[in-house]
Amino acid sequence: MSADPSGPPTAAAPGGRSGAVRLLLCDDHTVVRAGLLALLGSAPGIEVVGEAGSGEEAVALAAALSPDVVLMDLQLGAGIDGVEATRRVLAAPPGPHASAAPRVLVLTTYDTDADITRAVEAGATGYLLKAERPEELFSAIRAAAEGRTTLSPPVAQRVMSRLRDPRPALTPRERDILGQLARGLGNREIARALFISEATVKTHLGRIYDKLGVQTRAGAVAVAKERRLLP
């Protein structure tokens, strides 16, 4: 059950199954959470000990409940997203009844290179898409509890494709713009810093996005950090 927003996080009712994987569910959509709770209730060896509707709530509940696995959505509406929540859950000291931080298994509808990269960099053990069959979800949760990595086939295919067919190298000017992007500068500020026009900045950004396989500024920076393209 979720935490009372007016009080401290609360655990699910006692009487859990002995030896079951203790799971904390985080998804900002109430209907989706209800569906997952009903689905996971039928899974042998898995016990849902709490549910969260935001990244902040997931971090608080993970500290209070010491689950074995946190099933984490990436897009969580207002507040921190699933990547930042994952980072905070894993960085927090283990709870009073845990010897280590929980594993985080991402469950999302997004499979872009940038999303995958950011989740893995944050420490996620696995990356699963919501289109997977229930049996695959159950298996991935058990694997995560044991510290084993599970990737949905489309995600694994994207990762392998990147390894087999690396993107073209960035030009020196593209690296300059990427460096300014990592500083959080907008197009106009980048243009002024590099003494070029905003139109030129936009052209270079389009090429950078294509080469890195991303669609957003944040995605470009995340991939650039992963590939150590930044100075």
One Martini backbone bead per residue (centre of mass of N, CA, C, O) as a GRO file, in nm:
protein
  231
    1MET     BB    1   0.101   0.031   0.012
    2SER     BB    2   0.078   0.356   0.043
    3ALA     BB    3   0.161   0.646   0.152
    4ASP     BB    4   0.089   0.887   0.372
    5PRO     BB    5   0.116   1.221   0.299
    6SER     BB    6   0.081   1.302   0.627
    7GLY     BB    7   0.295   1.070   0.673
    8PRO     BB    8   0.460   0.805   0.713
    9PRO     BB    9   0.562   0.534   0.588
   10THR     BB   10   0.389   0.229   0.498
   11ALA     BB   11   0.326  -0.088   0.538
   12ALA     BB   12   0.222  -0.371   0.474
   13ALA     BB   13   0.062  -0.619   0.565
   14PRO     BB   14   0.104  -0.875   0.739
   15GLY     BB   15   0.192  -1.210   0.620
   16GLY     BB   16   0.412  -1.294   0.450
   17ARG     BB   17   0.590  -1.480   0.237
   18SER     BB   18   0.820  -1.703   0.276
   19GLY     BB   19   1.092  -1.620   0.061
   20ALA     BB   20   0.994  -1.384  -0.080
   21VAL     BB   21   0.989  -1.130  -0.295
   22ARG     BB   22   1.035  -0.801  -0.212
   23LEU     BB   23   0.806  -0.549  -0.339
   24LEU     BB   24   0.832  -0.231  -0.500
   25LEU     BB   25   0.595  -0.008  -0.639
   26CYS     BB   26   0.640   0.230  -0.927
   27ASP     BB   27   0.360   0.441  -1.026
   28ASP     BB   28   0.163   0.721  -1.136
   29HIS     BB   29  -0.063   0.518  -1.224
   30THR     BB   30  -0.331   0.389  -1.075
   31VAL     BB   31  -0.429   0.177  -1.281
   32VAL     BB   32  -0.157   0.040  -1.325
   33ARG     BB   33  -0.107  -0.042  -1.035
   34ALA     BB   34  -0.361  -0.217  -1.005
   35GLY     BB   35  -0.282  -0.418  -1.226
   36LEU     BB   36  -0.011  -0.508  -1.104
   37LEU     BB   37  -0.117  -0.604  -0.833
   38ALA     BB   38  -0.300  -0.826  -0.949
   39LEU     BB   39  -0.078  -0.975  -1.102
   40LEU     BB   40   0.130  -1.017  -0.859
   41GLY     BB   41  -0.072  -1.180  -0.675
   42SER     BB   42  -0.020  -1.448  -0.875
   43ALA     BB   43   0.281  -1.462  -0.797
   44PRO     BB   44   0.514  -1.672  -0.723
   45GLY     BB   45   0.748  -1.542  -0.492
   46ILE     BB   46   0.574  -1.262  -0.463
   47GLU     BB   47   0.580  -0.953  -0.260
   48VAL     BB   48   0.390  -0.678  -0.200
   49VAL     BB   49   0.491  -0.406   0.028
   50GLY     BB   50   0.454  -0.159  -0.184
   51GLU     BB   51   0.343   0.174  -0.302
   52ALA     BB   52   0.412   0.424  -0.560
   53GLY     BB   53   0.344   0.763  -0.719
   54SER     BB   54   0.652   0.851  -0.675
   55GLY     BB   55   0.981   0.911  -0.641
   56GLU     BB   56   0.983   1.009  -0.347
   57GLU     BB   57   0.814   0.775  -0.234
   58ALA     BB   58   1.006   0.548  -0.316
   59VAL     BB   59   1.245   0.635  -0.144
   60ALA     BB   60   1.098   0.622   0.131
   61LEU     BB   61   0.998   0.323   0.112
   62ALA     BB   62   1.270   0.186   0.073
   63ALA     BB   63   1.378   0.273   0.355
   64ALA     BB   64   1.133   0.149   0.528
   65LEU     BB   65   1.101  -0.162   0.381
   66SER     BB   66   1.330  -0.321   0.245
   67PRO     BB   67   1.341  -0.425  -0.037
   68ASP     BB   68   1.457  -0.622  -0.296
   69VAL     BB   69   1.260  -0.475  -0.509
   70VAL     BB   70   1.226  -0.217  -0.758
   71LEU     BB   71   0.953  -0.115  -0.953
   72MET     BB   72   1.036   0.115  -1.220
   73ASP     BB   73   0.938   0.394  -1.348
   74LEU     BB   74   1.027   0.674  -1.546
   75GLN     BB   75   0.755   0.826  -1.571
   76LEU     BB   76   0.635   1.059  -1.287
   77GLY     BB   77   0.588   1.337  -1.340
   78ALA     BB   78   0.605   1.508  -1.089
   79GLY     BB   79   0.920   1.544  -1.014
   80ILE     BB   80   1.101   1.288  -1.000
   81ASP     BB   81   1.234   1.048  -1.177
   82GLY     BB   82   1.326   0.719  -1.216
   83VAL     BB   83   1.628   0.772  -1.228
   84GLU     BB   84   1.661   0.943  -0.971
   85ALA     BB   85   1.527   0.739  -0.784
   86THR     BB   86   1.731   0.517  -0.830
   87ARG     BB   87   1.979   0.670  -0.729
   88ARG     BB   88   1.867   0.717  -0.436
   89VAL     BB   89   1.809   0.428  -0.352
   90LEU     BB   90   2.114   0.328  -0.393
   91ALA     BB   91   2.249   0.558  -0.202
   92ALA     BB   92   2.115   0.458   0.031
   93PRO     BB   93   2.104   0.326   0.317
   94PRO     BB   94   2.035   0.057   0.457
   95GLY     BB   95   1.813  -0.081   0.623
   96PRO     BB   96   1.759  -0.234   0.930
   97HIS     BB   97   1.679  -0.522   0.747
   98ALA     BB   98   1.938  -0.468   0.561
   99SER     BB   99   2.248  -0.534   0.372
  100ALA     BB  100   2.123  -0.391   0.114
  101ALA     BB  101   2.032  -0.259  -0.154
  102PRO     BB  102   1.809  -0.253  -0.374
  103ARG     BB  103   1.680  -0.351  -0.657
  104VAL     BB  104   1.637  -0.219  -0.996
  105LEU     BB  105   1.343  -0.239  -1.204
  106VAL     BB  106   1.258  -0.148  -1.510
  107LEU     BB  107   0.920  -0.024  -1.608
  108THR     BB  108   0.840   0.051  -1.950
  109THR     BB  109   0.770   0.222  -2.272
  110TYR     BB  110   1.074   0.301  -2.300
  111ASP     BB  111   1.354   0.253  -2.572
  112THR     BB  112   1.570   0.451  -2.571
  113ASP     BB  113   1.894   0.515  -2.551
  114ALA     BB  114   1.876   0.729  -2.329
  115ASP     BB  115   1.706   0.573  -2.124
  116ILE     BB  116   1.889   0.331  -2.093
  117THR     BB  117   2.145   0.479  -2.010
  118ARG     BB  118   2.036   0.623  -1.756
  119ALA     BB  119   1.948   0.370  -1.601
  120VAL     BB  120   2.221   0.225  -1.594
  121GLU     BB  121   2.384   0.458  -1.462
  122ALA     BB  122   2.197   0.451  -1.197
  123GLY     BB  123   2.175   0.105  -1.146
  124ALA     BB  124   2.009  -0.076  -1.301
  125THR     BB  125   1.950  -0.420  -1.343
  126GLY     BB  126   1.692  -0.367  -1.531
  127TYR     BB  127   1.496  -0.372  -1.859
  128LEU     BB  128   1.147  -0.330  -1.902
  129LEU     BB  129   0.861  -0.383  -2.083
  130LYS     BB  130   0.509  -0.356  -2.074
  131ALA     BB  131   0.471  -0.578  -2.315
  132GLU     BB  132   0.527  -0.801  -2.151
  133ARG     BB  133   0.488  -1.089  -2.019
  134PRO     BB  134   0.418  -1.196  -1.710
  135GLU     BB  135   0.641  -1.416  -1.695
  136GLU     BB  136   0.873  -1.215  -1.755
  137LEU     BB  137   0.833  -1.038  -1.512
  138PHE     BB  138   0.869  -1.248  -1.290
  139SER     BB  139   1.153  -1.336  -1.379
  140ALA     BB  140   1.288  -1.053  -1.352
  141ILE     BB  141   1.242  -1.018  -1.050
  142ARG     BB  142   1.402  -1.266  -0.958
  143ALA     BB  143   1.666  -1.186  -1.095
  144ALA     BB  144   1.708  -0.917  -0.948
  145ALA     BB  145   1.724  -1.039  -0.659
  146GLU     BB  146   2.003  -1.194  -0.769
  147GLY     BB  147   2.159  -0.981  -0.969
  148ARG     BB  148   2.027  -1.015  -1.249
  149THR     BB  149   2.011  -0.943  -1.581
  150THR     BB  150   1.729  -0.783  -1.757
  151LEU     BB  151   1.617  -0.774  -2.103
  152SER     BB  152   1.442  -0.677  -2.336
  153PRO     BB  153   1.471  -0.760  -2.655
  154PRO     BB  154   1.468  -0.466  -2.774
  155VAL     BB  155   1.690  -0.365  -2.583
  156ALA     BB  156   1.911  -0.568  -2.653
  157GLN     BB  157   1.920  -0.490  -2.953
  158ARG     BB  158   2.011  -0.198  -2.915
  159VAL     BB  159   2.273  -0.258  -2.769
  160MET     BB  160   2.401  -0.439  -2.991
  161SER     BB  161   2.388  -0.234  -3.223
  162ARG     BB  162   2.581  -0.029  -3.093
  163LEU     BB  163   2.826  -0.224  -3.080
  164ARG     BB  164   2.832  -0.296  -3.395
  165ASP     BB  165   2.725   0.024  -3.471
  166PRO     BB  166   2.877   0.285  -3.443
  167ARG     BB  167   2.878   0.601  -3.428
  168PRO     BB  168   2.978   0.865  -3.551
  169ALA     BB  169   3.198   1.092  -3.512
  170LEU     BB  170   3.268   1.380  -3.370
  171THR     BB  171   3.323   1.691  -3.413
  172PRO     BB  172   3.476   1.951  -3.274
  173ARG     BB  173   3.221   2.134  -3.280
  174GLU     BB  174   3.028   1.926  -3.155
  175ARG     BB  175   3.184   1.907  -2.891
  176ASP     BB  176   3.153   2.197  -2.807
  177ILE     BB  177   2.842   2.196  -2.796
  178LEU     BB  178   2.816   1.962  -2.595
  179GLY     BB  179   2.963   2.105  -2.364
  180GLN     BB  180   2.756   2.338  -2.341
  181LEU     BB  181   2.513   2.156  -2.290
  182ALA     BB  182   2.623   2.036  -2.017
  183ARG     BB  183   2.598   2.336  -1.882
  184GLY     BB  184   2.293   2.440  -1.971
  185LEU     BB  185   2.282   2.577  -2.239
  186GLY     BB  186   2.148   2.758  -2.473
  187ASN     BB  187   2.148   2.845  -2.796
  188ARG     BB  188   2.224   3.144  -2.754
  189GLU     BB  189   2.463   3.093  -2.559
  190ILE     BB  190   2.627   2.915  -2.749
  191ALA     BB  191   2.659   3.117  -2.977
  192ARG     BB  192   2.815   3.327  -2.809
  193ALA     BB  193   3.051   3.140  -2.706
  194LEU     BB  194   3.122   3.048  -3.032
  195PHE     BB  195   3.058   3.257  -3.257
  196ILE     BB  196   2.762   3.182  -3.358
  197SER     BB  197   2.474   3.086  -3.480
  198GLU     BB  198   2.172   2.953  -3.405
  199ALA     BB  199   2.141   2.791  -3.666
  200THR     BB  200   2.407   2.638  -3.632
  201VAL     BB  201   2.338   2.502  -3.368
  202LYS     BB  202   2.090   2.346  -3.471
  203THR     BB  203   2.241   2.182  -3.683
  204HIS     BB  204   2.439   2.041  -3.489
  205LEU     BB  205   2.227   1.913  -3.305
  206GLY     BB  206   2.103   1.728  -3.517
  207ARG     BB  207   2.366   1.566  -3.565
  208ILE     BB  208   2.409   1.472  -3.277
  209TYR     BB  209   2.147   1.315  -3.243
  210ASP     BB  210   2.199   1.115  -3.474
  211LYS     BB  211   2.473   0.997  -3.366
  212LEU     BB  212   2.342   0.923  -3.067
  213GLY     BB  213   2.032   0.840  -3.075
  214VAL     BB  214   1.856   1.105  -3.015
  215GLN     BB  215   1.596   1.377  -2.905
  216THR     BB  216   1.755   1.519  -2.668
  217ARG     BB  217   1.951   1.696  -2.460
  218ALA     BB  218   1.963   1.496  -2.225
  219GLY     BB  219   2.036   1.252  -2.402
  220ALA     BB  220   2.304   1.359  -2.513
  221VAL     BB  221   2.447   1.388  -2.239
  222ALA     BB  222   2.418   1.096  -2.142
  223VAL     BB  223   2.571   0.962  -2.379
  224ALA     BB  224   2.831   1.128  -2.356
  225LYS     BB  225   2.905   1.023  -2.076
  226GLU     BB  226   2.915   0.723  -2.142
  227ARG     BB  227   3.136   0.781  -2.393
  228ARG     BB  228   3.334   1.010  -2.318
  229LEU     BB  229   3.284   1.308  -2.486
  230LEU     BB  230   3.365   1.479  -2.255
  231PRO     BB  231   3.601   1.694  -2.101
   0.00000   0.00000   0.00000
